[in-house]
Short mmCIF file of C-alpha atoms and ligand atoms in Angstrom, two decimals:
data_model
loop_
_atom_site.label_atom_id
_atom_site.label_comp_id
_atom_site.label_asym_id
_atom_site.label_seq_id
_atom_site.Cartn_x
_atom_site.Cartn_y
_atom_site.Cartn_z
CA UNK A 595 104.46 185.44 132.37
CA UNK A 596 103.11 184.53 128.92
CA UNK A 597 99.49 183.32 129.07
CA UNK A 598 98.02 180.82 126.61
CA UNK A 599 94.68 179.06 126.42
CA UNK A 600 93.39 175.91 124.81
CA UNK A 601 90.67 173.31 125.32
CA UNK A 602 92.92 170.32 126.07
CA UNK A 603 96.46 170.76 127.37
CA UNK A 604 98.53 167.66 126.63
CA UNK A 605 101.77 166.84 128.47
CA UNK A 606 104.07 164.59 126.41
CA UNK A 607 104.62 164.05 122.68
CA UNK A 608 104.88 160.25 122.68
CA UNK A 609 102.36 158.10 120.82
CA UNK A 610 99.65 158.81 123.43
CA UNK A 611 99.89 162.62 123.44
CA UNK A 612 100.37 162.98 119.69
CA UNK A 613 97.56 160.63 118.71
CA UNK A 614 95.19 162.25 121.21
CA UNK A 615 95.94 165.66 119.72
CA UNK A 616 95.34 164.33 116.20
CA UNK A 617 92.03 162.62 117.09
CA UNK A 618 90.80 165.74 118.91
CA UNK A 619 91.71 167.87 115.89
CA UNK A 620 89.64 165.59 113.64
CA UNK A 621 86.70 166.07 116.02
CA UNK A 622 87.11 169.85 116.08
CA UNK A 623 88.61 170.08 119.58
CA UNK A 624 91.68 172.29 120.14
CA UNK A 625 94.81 171.14 121.95
CA UNK A 626 98.40 172.18 122.70
CA UNK A 627 101.17 169.64 123.43
CA UNK A 628 104.12 170.45 125.71
CA UNK A 629 107.14 168.15 125.51
CA UNK A 630 110.41 168.47 127.39
CA UNK A 631 112.57 166.73 124.77
CA UNK A 632 113.48 167.87 121.26
CA UNK A 633 111.61 166.75 118.14
CA UNK A 634 114.72 164.92 116.95
CA UNK A 635 115.00 163.05 120.25
CA UNK A 636 111.40 161.79 120.31
CA UNK A 637 111.54 160.83 116.63
CA UNK A 638 114.61 158.64 117.13
CA UNK A 639 113.91 157.00 120.48
CA UNK A 640 113.89 153.25 119.69
CA UNK A 641 110.97 151.52 121.39
CA UNK A 642 108.35 148.86 120.68
CA UNK A 643 107.27 147.77 117.24
CA UNK A 644 104.11 145.66 117.23
CA UNK A 645 100.69 147.11 116.36
CA UNK A 646 97.47 145.21 116.93
CA UNK A 647 94.92 145.26 114.11
CA UNK A 648 92.76 147.61 116.22
CA UNK A 649 95.67 150.07 116.65
CA UNK A 650 96.32 149.99 112.89
CA UNK A 651 92.63 150.81 112.34
CA UNK A 652 92.79 153.78 114.77
CA UNK A 653 95.95 155.16 113.07
CA UNK A 654 94.28 154.81 109.68
CA UNK A 655 91.14 156.58 110.94
CA UNK A 656 93.38 159.31 112.34
CA UNK A 657 94.72 159.87 108.81
CA UNK A 658 98.31 158.88 109.65
CA UNK A 659 98.38 155.37 108.15
CA UNK A 660 99.76 156.03 104.69
CA UNK A 661 103.44 155.15 105.34
CA UNK A 662 102.48 152.42 107.82
CA UNK A 663 100.40 150.70 105.12
CA UNK A 664 103.36 150.93 102.74
CA UNK A 665 106.27 150.09 105.05
CA UNK A 666 104.68 148.17 107.92
CA UNK A 667 105.18 144.40 107.85
CA UNK A 668 101.99 142.38 108.14
CA UNK A 669 102.58 139.28 110.27
CA UNK A 670 100.15 136.38 110.44
CA UNK A 671 101.78 134.54 113.30
CA UNK A 672 104.63 134.18 115.75
CA UNK A 673 106.85 131.25 116.63
CA UNK A 674 107.36 129.85 120.11
CA UNK A 675 110.70 128.04 120.29
CA UNK A 676 111.63 125.63 123.09
CA UNK A 677 113.11 122.19 123.60
CA UNK A 678 115.05 122.46 120.33
CA UNK A 679 112.15 123.13 117.97
CA UNK A 680 109.82 125.87 116.80
CA UNK A 681 106.01 125.93 116.93
CA UNK A 682 103.97 128.43 114.96
CA UNK A 683 100.90 130.19 116.33
CA UNK A 684 98.72 131.02 113.32
CA UNK A 685 96.85 134.24 114.15
CA UNK A 686 94.23 134.48 111.36
CA UNK A 687 93.29 130.81 111.69
CA UNK A 688 92.82 131.15 115.46
CA UNK A 689 91.21 134.61 115.64
CA UNK A 690 88.82 134.80 112.70
CA UNK A 691 91.31 136.54 110.41
CA UNK A 692 93.16 139.00 112.65
CA UNK A 693 96.89 139.79 112.34
CA UNK A 694 99.52 142.25 113.60
CA UNK A 695 101.69 144.89 111.91
CA UNK A 696 105.36 145.36 112.72
CA UNK A 697 106.13 149.10 112.50
CA UNK A 698 108.46 150.94 114.88
CA UNK A 699 107.00 153.22 117.51
CA UNK A 700 109.32 156.04 116.43
CA UNK A 701 107.89 155.76 112.91
CA UNK A 702 104.38 156.19 114.36
CA UNK A 703 105.70 159.22 116.27
CA UNK A 704 107.26 160.71 113.09
CA UNK A 705 104.01 160.25 111.13
CA UNK A 706 101.94 161.83 113.91
CA UNK A 707 104.27 164.83 114.33
CA UNK A 708 104.22 165.43 110.56
CA UNK A 709 100.40 165.27 110.52
CA UNK A 710 100.00 167.61 113.51
CA UNK A 711 102.43 170.19 112.12
CA UNK A 712 100.88 170.03 108.62
CA UNK A 713 97.53 170.95 110.21
CA UNK A 714 99.12 173.82 112.20
CA UNK A 715 98.91 171.77 115.38
CA UNK A 716 100.84 173.22 118.30
CA UNK A 717 103.63 171.11 119.76
CA UNK A 718 106.01 172.99 122.04
CA UNK A 719 109.24 170.96 122.17
CA UNK A 720 112.13 171.44 124.62
CA UNK A 721 110.10 173.16 127.32
CA UNK A 722 111.24 172.75 130.95
CA UNK A 723 109.89 172.87 134.52
CA UNK A 724 106.51 171.49 133.44
CA UNK A 725 103.92 171.40 136.24
CA UNK A 726 100.15 170.90 136.33
CA UNK A 727 97.86 172.65 138.80
CA UNK A 728 94.28 173.40 139.80
CA UNK A 729 93.15 170.06 138.42
CA UNK A 730 90.15 170.00 140.74
CA UNK A 731 88.88 173.28 139.23
CA UNK A 732 87.17 173.74 135.86
CA UNK A 733 90.20 175.66 134.64
CA UNK A 734 93.33 173.56 135.23
CA UNK A 735 96.77 174.96 134.29
CA UNK A 736 100.01 173.70 132.82
CA UNK A 737 102.97 175.90 133.62
CA UNK A 738 106.42 175.61 132.04
CA UNK A 739 109.42 177.48 130.69
CA UNK A 740 109.79 177.97 126.96
CA UNK A 741 113.17 179.41 125.86
CA UNK A 742 113.52 180.96 129.31
CA UNK A 743 110.03 182.54 129.37
CA UNK A 744 107.54 181.46 132.00
CA UNK A 745 104.31 180.30 130.35
CA UNK A 746 100.90 179.45 131.79
CA UNK A 747 98.59 177.39 129.60
CA UNK A 748 95.03 177.37 130.94
CA UNK A 749 92.78 174.59 129.69
CA UNK A 750 89.42 172.95 130.20
CA UNK A 751 91.10 169.55 130.67
CA UNK A 752 94.64 168.17 130.90
CA UNK A 753 95.82 164.89 129.40
CA UNK A 754 98.82 163.44 131.23
CA UNK A 755 100.58 161.58 128.39
CA UNK A 756 104.05 162.05 129.85
CA UNK A 757 105.10 158.42 130.20
CA UNK A 758 106.22 156.48 133.25
CA UNK A 759 108.73 159.12 134.44
CA UNK A 760 106.39 162.06 133.87
CA UNK A 761 105.01 164.52 136.41
CA UNK A 762 101.24 164.32 135.85
CA UNK A 763 100.60 161.15 137.85
CA UNK A 764 102.02 162.83 140.98
CA UNK A 765 99.40 165.59 140.70
CA UNK A 766 96.72 163.11 141.83
CA UNK A 767 96.53 163.21 145.65
CA UNK A 768 98.29 160.21 147.26
CA UNK A 769 95.22 159.30 149.29
CA UNK A 770 93.27 158.83 146.04
CA UNK A 771 95.86 157.10 143.87
CA UNK A 772 96.35 153.35 144.29
CA UNK A 773 99.47 151.74 142.85
CA UNK A 774 99.69 148.09 141.76
CA UNK A 775 103.14 146.81 140.88
CA UNK A 776 105.37 143.80 140.07
CA UNK A 777 109.08 143.92 139.43
CA UNK A 778 110.76 141.06 137.54
CA UNK A 779 114.19 139.70 138.42
CA UNK A 780 115.58 140.27 134.90
CA UNK A 781 115.87 142.88 132.13
CA UNK A 782 116.09 142.84 128.33
CA UNK A 783 119.21 143.76 126.42
CA UNK A 784 118.01 144.93 123.00
CA UNK A 785 119.91 145.59 119.80
CA UNK A 786 118.97 146.99 116.43
CA UNK A 787 121.14 145.40 113.75
CA UNK A 788 121.77 146.20 110.12
CA UNK A 789 120.99 142.66 109.00
CA UNK A 790 118.15 141.49 106.75
CA UNK A 791 115.82 139.23 108.73
CA UNK A 792 116.23 135.54 107.92
CA UNK A 793 112.88 134.57 109.41
CA UNK A 794 109.51 136.01 108.34
CA UNK A 795 107.95 136.17 111.80
CA UNK A 796 108.89 136.96 115.41
CA UNK A 797 110.46 134.15 117.44
CA UNK A 798 109.96 133.95 121.21
CA UNK A 799 112.53 131.50 122.60
CA UNK A 800 112.45 129.80 125.99
CA UNK A 801 115.98 128.53 126.56
CA UNK A 802 117.95 127.26 129.52
CA UNK A 803 120.37 130.21 129.07
CA UNK A 804 117.42 132.61 129.27
CA UNK A 805 114.73 134.11 127.04
CA UNK A 806 115.52 135.57 123.60
CA UNK A 807 113.34 137.37 121.06
CA UNK A 808 113.88 137.64 117.33
CA UNK A 809 112.07 140.63 115.82
CA UNK A 810 112.57 143.08 112.99
CA UNK A 811 111.84 146.59 111.79
CA UNK A 812 112.18 146.38 108.01
CA UNK A 813 113.51 144.08 105.27
CA UNK A 814 117.00 145.41 106.21
CA UNK A 815 116.86 145.73 109.99
CA UNK A 816 116.64 143.04 112.67
CA UNK A 817 115.63 143.78 116.29
CA UNK A 818 116.85 141.28 118.88
CA UNK A 819 116.56 140.90 122.63
CA UNK A 820 118.21 138.79 125.34
CA UNK A 821 117.11 138.21 128.90
CA UNK A 822 119.87 139.54 131.21
CA UNK A 823 120.21 140.31 134.94
CA UNK A 824 118.20 143.36 136.11
CA UNK A 825 121.37 145.28 137.05
CA UNK A 826 123.38 144.09 134.03
CA UNK A 827 126.23 146.36 132.93
CA UNK A 828 126.03 146.95 129.18
CA UNK A 829 129.81 147.44 129.08
CA UNK A 830 130.12 143.70 129.73
CA UNK A 831 128.26 142.98 126.48
CA UNK A 832 130.52 143.65 123.49
CA UNK A 833 128.82 142.83 120.19
CA UNK A 834 130.57 139.43 119.85
CA UNK A 835 129.16 138.30 123.18
CA UNK A 836 125.64 139.41 122.22
CA UNK A 837 125.77 137.55 118.91
CA UNK A 838 127.17 134.41 120.55
CA UNK A 839 124.35 134.41 123.06
CA UNK A 840 121.70 135.08 120.39
CA UNK A 841 122.97 132.17 118.30
CA UNK A 842 122.91 129.88 121.33
CA UNK A 843 119.38 130.79 122.44
CA UNK A 844 117.62 131.21 119.09
CA UNK A 845 119.10 128.64 116.72
CA UNK A 846 117.79 125.11 116.73
CA UNK A 847 118.79 121.87 115.03
CA UNK A 848 116.63 122.63 111.96
CA UNK A 849 119.54 124.51 110.36
CA UNK A 850 118.02 128.00 110.52
CA UNK A 851 120.67 130.67 111.05
CA UNK A 852 120.48 134.14 112.42
CA UNK A 853 122.26 136.74 110.28
CA UNK A 854 124.70 139.11 111.98
CA UNK A 855 125.17 142.75 111.06
CA UNK A 856 126.50 146.00 112.48
CA UNK A 857 124.83 146.99 115.73
CA UNK A 858 123.06 150.33 115.25
CA UNK A 859 121.65 150.64 118.76
CA UNK A 860 122.11 148.83 122.05
CA UNK A 861 120.31 149.24 125.38
CA UNK A 862 119.01 147.56 128.52
CA UNK A 863 115.37 147.93 129.60
CA UNK A 864 114.03 146.91 132.99
CA UNK A 865 110.84 144.88 133.18
CA UNK A 866 107.90 145.79 135.33
CA UNK A 867 104.14 145.69 135.60
CA UNK A 868 102.58 148.85 137.00
CA UNK A 869 99.04 150.28 137.11
CA UNK A 870 97.53 153.25 138.91
CA UNK A 871 93.87 153.57 139.73
CA UNK A 872 92.04 155.75 139.02
CA UNK A 873 93.45 157.06 135.75
CA UNK A 874 91.69 160.40 136.28
CA UNK A 875 91.13 163.03 138.95
CA UNK A 876 89.19 166.26 138.51
CA UNK A 877 90.10 167.58 135.08
CA UNK A 878 93.31 165.51 134.75
CA UNK A 879 93.25 162.31 132.65
CA UNK A 880 96.27 159.98 132.47
CA UNK A 881 96.90 157.95 129.30
CA UNK A 882 99.53 155.44 128.17
CA UNK A 883 102.70 154.78 130.17
CA UNK A 884 101.83 157.61 132.60
CA UNK A 885 99.14 155.29 134.00
CA UNK A 886 100.43 151.78 133.30
CA UNK A 887 103.49 149.79 132.27
CA UNK A 888 103.62 146.23 130.98
CA UNK A 889 106.69 144.05 130.49
CA UNK A 890 107.39 144.00 126.72
CA UNK A 891 106.87 140.24 126.27
CA UNK A 892 103.23 140.66 125.22
CA UNK A 893 103.97 143.61 122.88
CA UNK A 894 101.15 145.62 124.45
CA UNK A 895 102.70 148.98 125.54
CA UNK A 896 102.00 151.09 122.46
CA UNK A 897 98.65 149.37 121.85
CA UNK A 898 97.40 150.28 125.31
CA UNK A 899 98.42 153.90 124.74
CA UNK A 900 96.40 153.91 121.49
CA UNK A 901 93.37 152.29 123.17
CA UNK A 902 93.42 154.84 126.05
CA UNK A 903 93.53 157.90 123.84
CA UNK A 904 90.81 156.58 121.58
CA UNK A 905 88.52 156.38 124.61
CA UNK A 906 89.71 159.77 125.87
CA UNK A 907 89.26 161.52 122.51
CA UNK A 908 85.67 160.30 122.29
CA UNK A 909 84.93 161.29 125.87
CA UNK A 910 86.43 164.78 125.47
CA UNK A 911 84.57 165.27 122.19
CA UNK A 912 81.24 164.39 123.83
CA UNK A 913 82.13 166.84 126.62
CA UNK A 914 83.00 169.76 124.35
CA UNK A 915 80.52 169.19 121.53
CA UNK A 916 77.48 167.84 123.37
CA UNK A 917 78.14 169.00 126.95
CA UNK A 918 77.97 165.35 128.07
CA UNK A 919 80.14 164.29 131.02
CA UNK A 920 79.18 160.62 131.15
CA UNK A 921 81.99 159.28 128.94
CA UNK A 922 84.60 161.41 130.71
CA UNK A 923 83.37 160.27 134.12
CA UNK A 924 83.67 156.64 132.96
CA UNK A 925 87.13 157.12 131.34
CA UNK A 926 89.21 155.35 133.98
CA UNK A 927 86.79 152.44 134.46
CA UNK A 928 86.49 151.94 130.69
CA UNK A 929 90.27 151.91 130.14
CA UNK A 930 91.19 149.81 133.17
CA UNK A 931 89.26 146.80 131.89
CA UNK A 932 91.49 146.55 128.85
CA UNK A 933 94.58 147.56 130.85
CA UNK A 934 94.15 144.68 133.31
CA UNK A 935 93.59 142.16 130.49
CA UNK A 936 96.87 143.33 128.93
CA UNK A 937 98.59 143.30 132.34
CA UNK A 938 97.57 139.70 132.83
CA UNK A 939 98.59 138.64 129.33
CA UNK A 940 101.99 140.36 129.56
CA UNK A 941 102.68 138.87 133.01
CA UNK A 942 101.63 135.42 131.73
CA UNK A 943 103.84 135.55 128.62
CA UNK A 944 106.73 136.85 130.72
CA UNK A 945 106.32 134.12 133.36
CA UNK A 946 106.05 131.38 130.75
CA UNK A 947 109.10 132.39 128.71
CA UNK A 948 111.80 133.62 131.14
CA UNK A 949 114.18 131.84 133.49
CA UNK A 950 113.73 133.04 137.06
CA UNK A 951 116.85 133.12 139.29
CA UNK A 952 115.29 130.98 142.03
CA UNK A 953 113.75 128.43 139.65
CA UNK A 954 113.95 124.77 140.40
CA UNK A 955 113.15 121.68 138.33
CA UNK A 956 109.49 121.86 139.33
CA UNK A 957 109.21 125.39 137.90
CA UNK A 958 110.93 124.44 134.61
CA UNK A 959 108.61 121.50 134.13
CA UNK A 960 105.57 123.70 134.72
CA UNK A 961 106.83 126.18 132.11
CA UNK A 962 107.56 123.41 129.59
CA UNK A 963 104.16 121.87 130.20
CA UNK A 964 102.48 125.24 129.67
CA UNK A 965 104.40 125.83 126.43
CA UNK A 966 103.59 122.36 125.13
CA UNK A 967 99.92 122.91 125.98
CA UNK A 968 99.84 126.30 124.21
CA UNK A 969 101.27 124.87 120.98
CA UNK A 970 99.24 121.66 120.96
CA UNK A 971 95.78 122.66 122.20
CA UNK A 972 93.78 124.79 119.73
CA UNK A 973 91.91 126.31 122.70
CA UNK A 974 95.13 127.36 124.48
CA UNK A 975 96.71 128.60 121.22
CA UNK A 976 93.55 130.61 120.45
CA UNK A 977 93.72 132.24 123.87
CA UNK A 978 97.31 133.38 123.27
CA UNK A 979 96.47 134.48 119.72
CA UNK A 980 93.39 136.55 120.58
CA UNK A 981 95.25 138.39 123.32
CA UNK A 982 98.31 138.95 121.12
CA UNK A 983 96.39 140.36 118.13
CA UNK A 984 94.30 142.38 120.62
CA UNK A 985 90.77 142.03 121.88
CA UNK A 986 88.28 144.19 119.97
CA UNK A 987 88.20 147.87 120.97
CA UNK A 988 84.92 148.95 122.60
N1 APR B 1469 107.04 167.40 130.59
C1 APR B 1469 106.81 167.25 129.26
N2 APR B 1469 106.97 166.08 128.61
C2 APR B 1469 107.38 165.04 129.33
C3 APR B 1469 107.63 165.12 130.72
C4 APR B 1469 107.45 166.36 131.35
N3 APR B 1469 107.67 166.54 132.65
N4 APR B 1469 108.03 163.91 131.17
C5 APR B 1469 108.04 163.10 130.10
N5 APR B 1469 107.65 163.75 128.98
C6 APR B 1469 107.53 163.25 127.62
C7 APR B 1469 108.61 162.27 127.22
O1 APR B 1469 109.79 162.93 126.78
C8 APR B 1469 107.93 161.51 126.11
O2 APR B 1469 108.14 162.11 124.84
O3 APR B 1469 106.34 162.51 127.53
C9 APR B 1469 106.46 161.57 126.46
C10 APR B 1469 105.90 160.23 126.89
O4 APR B 1469 105.96 159.34 125.82
P1 APR B 1469 106.15 157.76 125.98
O5 APR B 1469 107.10 157.47 127.08
O6 APR B 1469 106.44 157.23 124.63
O7 APR B 1469 104.72 157.27 126.51
P2 APR B 1469 103.33 157.05 125.76
O8 APR B 1469 103.05 158.13 124.77
O9 APR B 1469 102.36 156.75 126.83
O10 APR B 1469 103.55 155.76 124.88
C11 APR B 1469 103.62 154.47 125.44
O11 APR B 1469 105.91 154.06 124.97
O12 APR B 1469 107.47 153.15 126.47
C12 APR B 1469 106.66 152.91 125.39
O13 APR B 1469 106.12 150.63 125.67
C13 APR B 1469 105.64 151.92 125.77
O14 APR B 1469 104.96 151.60 123.60
C14 APR B 1469 104.59 152.23 124.80
C15 APR B 1469 104.60 153.69 124.63
C1 PHB B 1470 110.05 144.68 119.10
O1 PHB B 1470 110.12 144.41 117.90
O2 PHB B 1470 110.66 145.66 119.58
C2 PHB B 1470 109.26 143.83 119.99
C3 PHB B 1470 108.47 142.83 119.45
C4 PHB B 1470 107.72 142.02 120.28
C5 PHB B 1470 107.77 142.19 121.64
C6 PHB B 1470 108.55 143.20 122.20
C7 PHB B 1470 109.30 144.02 121.36
O3 PHB B 1470 107.06 141.37 122.45
#
């Protein structure tokens, strides 16, 4: 058995684990990341793409913002489309100047991996059989196999940044962990298309055929989503059918046209809301999707991961550098406040914009009324806008 030691053992090289490692490095705290996938796999996994202003600030402070500042697309609003017309929500006007940046999660991951490796950071890719143990002691362990060798990494603290399907959450005893959950009766079919965007901002469309979202990744690449059944078979969605449905749900009488292009990527993602409390036990701290999931309608997933690790990096730094436990003890409570705000916002956006299978006329009229209120009342629009651009980080 090979034995290693570090201050913070991090499970998972997604945005949460990588950014935590980078922030700790900048504060002089050592960490090692273990990841069961390859570098190539994590760098090309297509995921979310919207960064709140606060997340952009954290990435800049972490020294990984150079390409994001160059290639990220600054958006000052979104459009809500329903009843045959579009309505713009103007973010800066409603939030005292705040905006969002469209930049793919896998680009954030690439920038973070490059920064960690350039600083001799340790990321062990393609490890297997990862397990965490002794989390109630002051010397918790991560064990795994690396190229066939058994390895034990002993740490002062473990960060469980291993996403929704990871193993860290299960290390918290069941009698301590509370789970809060909602499943939605639909999924999103997403495509990445080689087609220059024909609209400058994201379009969220409420349509009788179901929700659709118009997004983008770059001046050459469009990202599009359709509401589909939760158990939808992707084989039933050849490209022509996807484009037909996108045209029907997104285009309105104003003459705006969606541009088609070759489909580079296609996938179906389930929708759920999920939170565990507490986000910590002993010396184990969960961050990002390992602790909470939001449906993508509010564009909050990656931003919550960033907010968690910012709190965790500060708390661990106070622990190692000043022997103060207070921030670490408060980690879960501090994060959950923001998590529940984002859970509510994501659930609200999802409920307002999708067609539910058991809907009746009463439900449709409530949704239409809510949409009309949001686009006509400055107070309601400001509430959507301030949640979308992100409430200030503590
Ligand atoms: N051992 C090691 N690594 C693991 C294990 C394991 N047992 N299980 C999962 N992982 C890795 C995954 O391969 C992945 O690279 O942990 C990483 C978790 O990364 P993400 O799923 O991207 O989660 P997170 O970093 O919290 O980022 C949240 O991801 O799903 C999106 O919408 C979500 O944008 C949000 C972001
Ligand atoms: C995306 O571009 O992938 C995206 C944008 C906004 C969302 C969800 C996903 O709400």
